[in-house]
Short mmCIF file of C-alpha atoms and ligand atoms in Angstrom, two decimals:
data_model
loop_
_atom_site.label_atom_id
_atom_site.label_comp_id
_atom_site.label_asym_id
_atom_site.label_seq_id
_atom_site.Cartn_x
_atom_site.Cartn_y
_atom_site.Cartn_z
CA MET T 1 125.58 43.17 113.76
CA LEU T 2 124.31 46.65 115.29
CA ALA T 3 121.16 47.00 113.42
CA ASN T 4 120.53 50.54 114.99
CA LYS T 5 122.51 53.51 114.07
CA GLY T 6 122.75 56.59 112.34
CA VAL T 7 119.78 58.89 113.01
CA ASN T 8 117.69 56.69 114.81
CA GLN T 9 120.17 57.62 117.23
CA GLY T 10 120.62 61.26 116.41
CA VAL T 11 122.77 63.08 114.22
CA ALA T 12 125.02 66.08 114.92
CA PRO T 13 124.62 69.31 113.32
CA VAL T 14 126.50 68.31 110.30
CA THR T 15 126.88 70.10 107.09
CA TYR T 16 125.59 68.43 104.13
CA GLY T 17 127.41 68.53 100.82
CA GLU T 18 130.44 66.75 99.48
CA GLY T 19 130.82 63.28 100.31
CA ASN T 20 127.59 63.19 102.07
CA ARG T 21 124.42 61.27 100.11
CA PRO T 22 121.93 63.38 98.10
CA PRO T 23 119.46 65.29 100.32
CA ARG T 24 116.02 64.04 100.23
CA GLY T 25 114.45 67.33 100.94
CA ASP T 26 113.70 70.31 98.38
CA TYR T 27 116.56 72.60 99.08
CA ALA T 28 115.89 74.51 95.85
CA HIS T 29 112.60 76.06 97.50
CA ALA T 30 114.11 76.65 100.69
CA ARG T 31 114.31 80.34 102.15
CA GLY T 32 117.83 81.87 102.77
CA ASP T 33 117.67 80.67 106.33
CA TYR T 34 117.20 77.10 104.93
CA THR T 35 113.68 76.92 106.52
CA CYS T 36 110.73 75.69 104.07
CA ASP T 37 107.23 75.18 104.39
CA GLN T 38 106.20 72.04 106.17
CA ASN T 39 103.43 71.26 103.25
CA TRP T 40 101.45 69.30 105.92
CA SER T 41 98.77 68.25 103.56
CA ALA T 42 101.16 66.54 101.39
CA TYR T 43 101.88 63.78 103.93
CA SER T 44 100.23 60.53 102.71
CA PRO T 45 98.05 58.43 104.88
CA GLN T 46 100.74 55.74 104.90
CA GLU T 47 103.28 58.21 106.32
CA HIS T 48 101.08 59.24 108.96
CA ASP T 49 100.77 55.74 109.72
CA LEU T 50 104.40 55.20 109.80
CA TYR T 51 104.83 58.13 112.24
CA ARG T 52 102.16 57.01 114.68
CA ARG T 53 104.01 53.21 114.49
CA LEU T 54 107.30 55.02 115.58
CA TYR T 55 105.85 57.03 118.04
CA GLU T 56 104.07 54.07 119.63
CA ARG T 57 106.98 51.81 119.82
CA GLN T 58 108.89 54.61 121.53
CA ALA T 59 106.19 56.00 123.75
CA SER T 60 105.51 52.43 125.11
CA GLN T 61 109.05 52.31 126.55
CA LEU T 62 109.55 55.53 128.15
CA VAL T 63 108.56 54.85 131.63
CA GLY T 64 111.72 54.20 133.71
CA LEU T 65 114.05 54.96 130.82
CA ALA T 66 113.27 58.67 129.92
CA CYS T 67 113.57 61.56 132.25
CA ASP T 68 110.27 63.07 133.70
CA GLU T 69 110.43 66.25 131.93
CA PHE T 70 110.56 64.43 128.63
CA ILE T 71 107.61 62.02 129.76
CA GLU T 72 105.67 64.81 130.84
CA ALA T 73 106.03 67.01 127.75
CA VAL T 74 105.69 64.42 125.06
CA GLU T 75 102.04 64.96 125.13
CA HIS T 76 102.75 68.19 123.73
CA LEU T 77 103.27 66.80 120.66
CA GLY T 78 99.39 66.18 119.85
CA ALA T 79 97.76 63.22 118.52
CA ALA T 80 100.07 60.65 118.13
CA GLN T 81 98.22 59.21 114.98
CA ARG T 82 99.64 61.65 112.74
CA ILE T 83 102.59 63.81 111.93
CA PRO T 84 102.10 67.16 113.88
CA ARG T 85 101.29 70.17 112.13
CA PHE T 86 104.24 72.43 112.84
CA ASP T 87 102.24 75.50 113.10
CA GLU T 88 100.15 74.17 115.81
CA LEU T 89 102.85 72.60 117.68
CA SER T 90 104.93 76.17 117.54
CA GLU T 91 102.09 78.00 119.23
CA LYS T 92 101.88 75.73 122.19
CA LEU T 93 105.96 75.93 122.24
CA HIS T 94 106.05 79.57 121.97
CA ARG T 95 103.58 79.92 125.16
CA ALA T 96 105.68 77.78 127.08
CA THR T 97 109.02 78.75 126.42
CA ARG T 98 109.09 80.95 123.49
CA TRP T 99 110.38 78.44 121.04
CA GLU T 100 109.26 77.55 117.80
CA VAL T 101 109.70 74.80 115.33
CA VAL T 102 110.64 75.47 111.71
CA ALA T 103 110.64 73.12 108.94
CA VAL T 104 113.91 72.43 106.96
CA PRO T 105 114.63 70.31 104.07
CA GLY T 106 117.02 67.89 105.97
CA LEU T 107 120.61 68.54 107.20
CA ILE T 108 121.65 72.32 106.95
CA PRO T 109 124.83 73.81 107.30
CA GLU T 110 126.22 74.34 110.81
CA GLU T 111 126.10 78.09 110.81
CA ALA T 112 122.56 78.36 109.65
CA PHE T 113 121.74 75.65 112.38
CA PHE T 114 123.42 77.94 114.86
CA ALA T 115 121.52 81.04 113.83
CA LEU T 116 118.02 79.36 113.96
CA LEU T 117 119.00 78.14 117.71
CA ALA T 118 120.19 81.02 118.51
CA LYS T 119 116.70 82.91 117.49
CA ARG T 120 114.91 80.16 119.27
CA LYS T 121 113.84 78.46 116.22
CA PHE T 122 114.11 74.63 116.15
CA PRO T 123 114.52 73.26 112.69
CA VAL T 124 112.79 69.99 112.03
CA THR T 125 113.26 67.91 108.80
CA GLY T 126 110.10 68.00 106.95
CA TRP T 127 110.15 64.29 105.41
CA ILE T 128 109.80 60.79 107.07
CA ARG T 129 111.72 57.85 106.66
CA GLN T 130 110.93 55.21 104.24
CA PRO T 131 108.81 51.90 105.98
CA GLU T 132 112.17 49.82 105.23
CA GLU T 133 114.07 52.16 107.46
CA PHE T 134 111.71 51.67 110.48
CA ASP T 135 114.74 50.51 112.81
CA TYR T 136 117.27 52.32 111.04
CA VAL T 137 118.03 55.88 108.90
CA VAL T 138 121.08 57.39 108.34
CA GLU T 139 119.91 61.00 108.60
CA PRO T 140 117.30 62.80 110.56
CA ASP T 141 113.95 62.59 109.72
CA VAL T 142 110.89 64.19 111.24
CA PHE T 143 110.32 61.57 113.70
CA HIS T 144 113.85 62.07 115.18
CA ASP T 145 113.71 65.71 115.44
CA LEU T 146 110.39 66.03 116.52
CA PHE T 147 109.90 63.25 119.11
CA GLY T 148 113.56 63.43 120.18
CA HIS T 149 114.05 66.90 120.56
CA VAL T 150 110.92 68.95 120.84
CA PRO T 151 109.44 67.56 124.25
CA LEU T 152 112.54 69.18 126.22
CA LEU T 153 112.34 72.39 124.62
CA PHE T 154 109.03 72.80 126.67
CA ASN T 155 111.41 72.84 129.83
CA PRO T 156 112.56 76.47 130.40
CA VAL T 157 116.10 75.65 131.64
CA PHE T 158 116.83 73.35 128.51
CA ALA T 159 115.22 75.73 126.29
CA ASP T 160 117.68 78.34 127.41
CA TYR T 161 120.49 75.96 126.75
CA MET T 162 119.48 75.15 123.51
CA GLN T 163 119.44 78.81 122.58
CA ALA T 164 123.11 79.64 124.50
CA TYR T 165 124.31 76.65 122.25
CA GLY T 166 123.25 78.15 118.87
CA ALA T 167 125.10 81.60 120.14
CA GLY T 168 127.90 79.84 121.22
CA GLY T 169 127.97 77.92 117.85
CA LEU T 170 127.92 80.95 115.92
CA LYS T 171 131.06 82.09 118.27
CA ALA T 172 132.66 78.82 117.87
CA SER T 173 132.48 79.37 113.85
CA ARG T 174 134.65 82.31 114.30
CA LEU T 175 137.00 80.52 116.68
CA ASP T 176 137.18 77.43 114.45
CA ALA T 177 136.18 75.21 117.11
CA CYS T 178 132.90 73.96 115.67
CA GLU T 179 134.30 70.07 116.14
CA LEU T 180 134.87 70.81 119.96
CA LEU T 181 131.43 72.41 120.29
CA ALA T 182 129.90 69.52 118.25
CA ARG T 183 130.78 67.06 120.97
CA LEU T 184 128.96 68.65 123.45
CA TYR T 185 125.94 68.77 121.29
CA TRP T 186 126.44 65.04 120.91
CA TYR T 187 126.85 64.09 124.29
CA THR T 188 124.16 66.05 125.92
CA VAL T 189 121.40 66.98 123.45
CA GLU T 190 121.83 63.75 121.41
CA PHE T 191 123.09 61.09 123.91
CA GLY T 192 122.83 62.80 127.36
CA LEU T 193 121.99 60.85 130.58
CA ILE T 194 120.58 62.48 133.68
CA ALA T 195 120.89 61.26 137.22
CA THR T 196 117.53 61.64 139.27
CA PRO T 197 116.51 60.65 142.57
CA GLN T 198 114.63 57.62 140.97
CA GLY T 199 117.72 56.45 138.91
CA LEU T 200 119.50 57.25 135.87
CA ARG T 201 117.44 58.33 132.74
CA ALA T 202 117.69 59.52 129.35
CA TYR T 203 117.21 62.89 128.04
CA GLY T 204 119.15 62.83 124.93
CA ALA T 205 117.08 62.88 121.64
CA GLY T 206 119.25 60.14 119.79
CA ILE T 207 118.59 57.59 122.73
CA LEU T 208 114.70 58.64 122.87
CA SER T 209 113.93 58.16 119.29
CA SER T 210 116.17 54.94 119.33
CA ALA T 211 114.16 51.87 119.53
CA GLY T 212 117.16 49.78 121.10
CA GLU T 213 119.49 52.06 122.58
CA LEU T 214 117.09 53.84 125.05
CA ARG T 215 117.23 50.73 127.23
CA TYR T 216 120.86 49.92 126.44
CA SER T 217 121.86 53.54 127.56
CA VAL T 218 119.95 53.27 130.89
CA HIS T 219 120.58 49.42 131.91
CA SER T 220 123.48 47.95 129.84
CA PRO T 221 126.59 47.25 131.89
CA GLN T 222 128.91 47.51 128.73
CA PRO T 223 129.38 51.41 127.82
CA SER T 224 131.12 53.58 130.28
CA ARG T 225 128.78 56.35 132.15
CA VAL T 226 131.08 59.61 133.30
CA GLY T 227 129.99 62.48 135.50
CA PHE T 228 129.43 65.52 133.11
CA ASP T 229 132.79 67.39 132.48
CA LEU T 230 132.77 69.96 129.86
CA GLN T 231 136.48 69.51 128.76
CA ARG T 232 136.24 65.74 129.01
CA ILE T 233 133.39 65.83 126.56
CA MET T 234 135.12 68.24 124.22
CA ARG T 235 138.24 66.15 124.00
CA THR T 236 135.84 62.77 123.35
CA ARG T 237 135.42 61.53 119.87
CA TYR T 238 131.92 59.91 119.27
CA LYS T 239 130.44 56.96 117.30
CA ILE T 240 128.32 57.65 114.54
CA ASP T 241 127.38 54.07 113.28
CA SER T 242 126.87 52.06 116.68
CA TYR T 243 125.52 52.63 120.03
CA GLN T 244 127.67 54.78 122.26
CA THR T 245 130.24 53.31 124.27
CA THR T 246 130.52 56.18 126.88
CA TYR T 247 127.90 58.45 127.92
CA PHE T 248 127.97 61.35 130.02
CA VAL T 249 125.70 61.90 133.03
CA ILE T 250 124.30 65.47 134.11
CA ASP T 251 122.92 65.97 137.52
CA SER T 252 120.41 68.55 136.48
CA PHE T 253 119.24 70.55 133.56
CA ARG T 254 120.61 73.51 135.68
CA GLN T 255 124.15 72.13 136.30
CA LEU T 256 124.32 71.42 132.26
CA PHE T 257 123.36 75.36 131.78
CA ASP T 258 125.73 76.61 134.51
CA ALA T 259 128.49 74.64 133.56
CA THR T 260 128.04 75.79 130.16
CA ALA T 261 127.89 79.67 130.75
CA PRO T 262 131.33 80.63 131.01
CA ASP T 263 133.14 81.86 127.77
CA PHE T 264 134.52 78.84 125.83
CA THR T 265 137.41 80.90 124.26
CA PRO T 266 139.81 79.82 127.01
CA ILE T 267 138.43 76.21 127.34
CA TYR T 268 138.70 75.62 123.55
CA ARG T 269 142.38 76.39 124.10
CA ALA T 270 142.93 74.61 127.07
CA VAL T 271 141.16 71.43 125.44
CA ARG T 272 143.35 72.00 122.36
CA ALA T 273 146.17 71.50 124.71
CA GLN T 274 145.32 68.12 125.65
CA PRO T 275 144.96 64.87 123.83
CA GLU T 276 141.70 63.77 122.46
CA ILE T 277 140.16 60.49 123.87
CA ASP T 278 138.51 57.85 121.91
CA ALA T 279 134.88 56.97 122.43
CA GLY T 280 134.62 54.06 125.11
CA VAL T 281 137.96 54.68 126.52
CA VAL T 282 137.92 55.28 130.44
CA LEU T 283 140.87 57.62 132.10
CA THR T 284 142.94 56.59 135.13
CA ASN T 285 141.21 57.89 138.36
CA GLU T 286 138.10 58.44 136.66
CA ARG T 287 134.69 57.56 138.62
CA LEU T 288 132.20 55.80 136.44
CA ILE T 289 128.44 55.71 137.38
CA ALA T 290 126.67 52.30 137.38
CA ALA T 291 124.07 51.31 135.22
CA ALA T 292 120.59 51.61 136.50
CA CYS T 293 119.54 47.98 138.38
CA THR T 294 117.53 45.91 135.75
CA PRO T 295 114.10 45.70 137.17
CA GLY T 296 112.46 42.40 138.00
N1 LIG H 1 129.12 79.47 126.76
C1 LIG H 1 129.48 79.33 125.57
C2 LIG H 1 130.70 80.29 124.78
O1 LIG H 1 130.93 81.29 125.41
C3 LIG H 1 128.10 79.50 124.60
C4 LIG H 1 127.58 77.91 124.94
C5 LIG H 1 126.75 77.98 125.91
C6 LIG H 1 127.82 76.97 124.18
C7 LIG H 1 125.59 76.71 126.08
C8 LIG H 1 127.29 75.80 124.29
C9 LIG H 1 126.22 75.61 125.37
O2 LIG H 1 130.98 79.94 123.72
FE1 FE H 2 119.12 65.34 116.54
#
């Protein structure tokens, strides 16, 4: 059985509501843009300790698996022993790339999510998972959102990509193309791999906050790894309840930014004219990228 799924690996910006489980956060006191107060002093010592244990488990396996940009920036999250204060983190982040983190009660509607990103505000869930969810939590919590997503917001090119994604999301809403755009988020921001001179590395938040998928995504011979291709990604469905069966590999954050800069209006049209692709399916003539050699 795959024990590690759901949000430990990341979740696309989905709309909560009908069919989804009841939200854990306090939506009633959120502002119109869905942001709320972090209320840092309300975390219990047990919650800080749970964060510390999650942090230590992930931090101990970053070398050789996470990209350098992530490893260098992860220390900006501050003392690993406690859940960071969003206001302090925002100050540092703003100095680096003009981004900030804002607290939200949990998953928020797509449009609200896009609007915040477009303003360089990254929504971070305030609550932390329960101890029994150490390996598996179905929605993003503060650990996934902070540890997975925030370090790369210190990278100027990636930071600009995230803002462009937000603006692109607002446009996709008008074009009824959110599903296609969500696949781009999934296969880059959540589950992206990057080819570096030292070998394959992870940069996706869903991978980086997952205990098991980090090593799997880089070393396992099982999944297919395909070079970044915008239309191929938009055609590809994804799995939310198991490790990914397909990963897409970028050469650099600059490549990612440049490839997504053109107007997507005609691209959405072109994608819709082609069949969808199931996760894990390899197309004829598609060149696959090998897993990183297992050290030792
Ligand atoms: N260029 C995209 C558009 O025109 C916007 C975008 C940029 C989307 C970067 C995603 C990532 O819609
Ligand atoms: Fe995420």
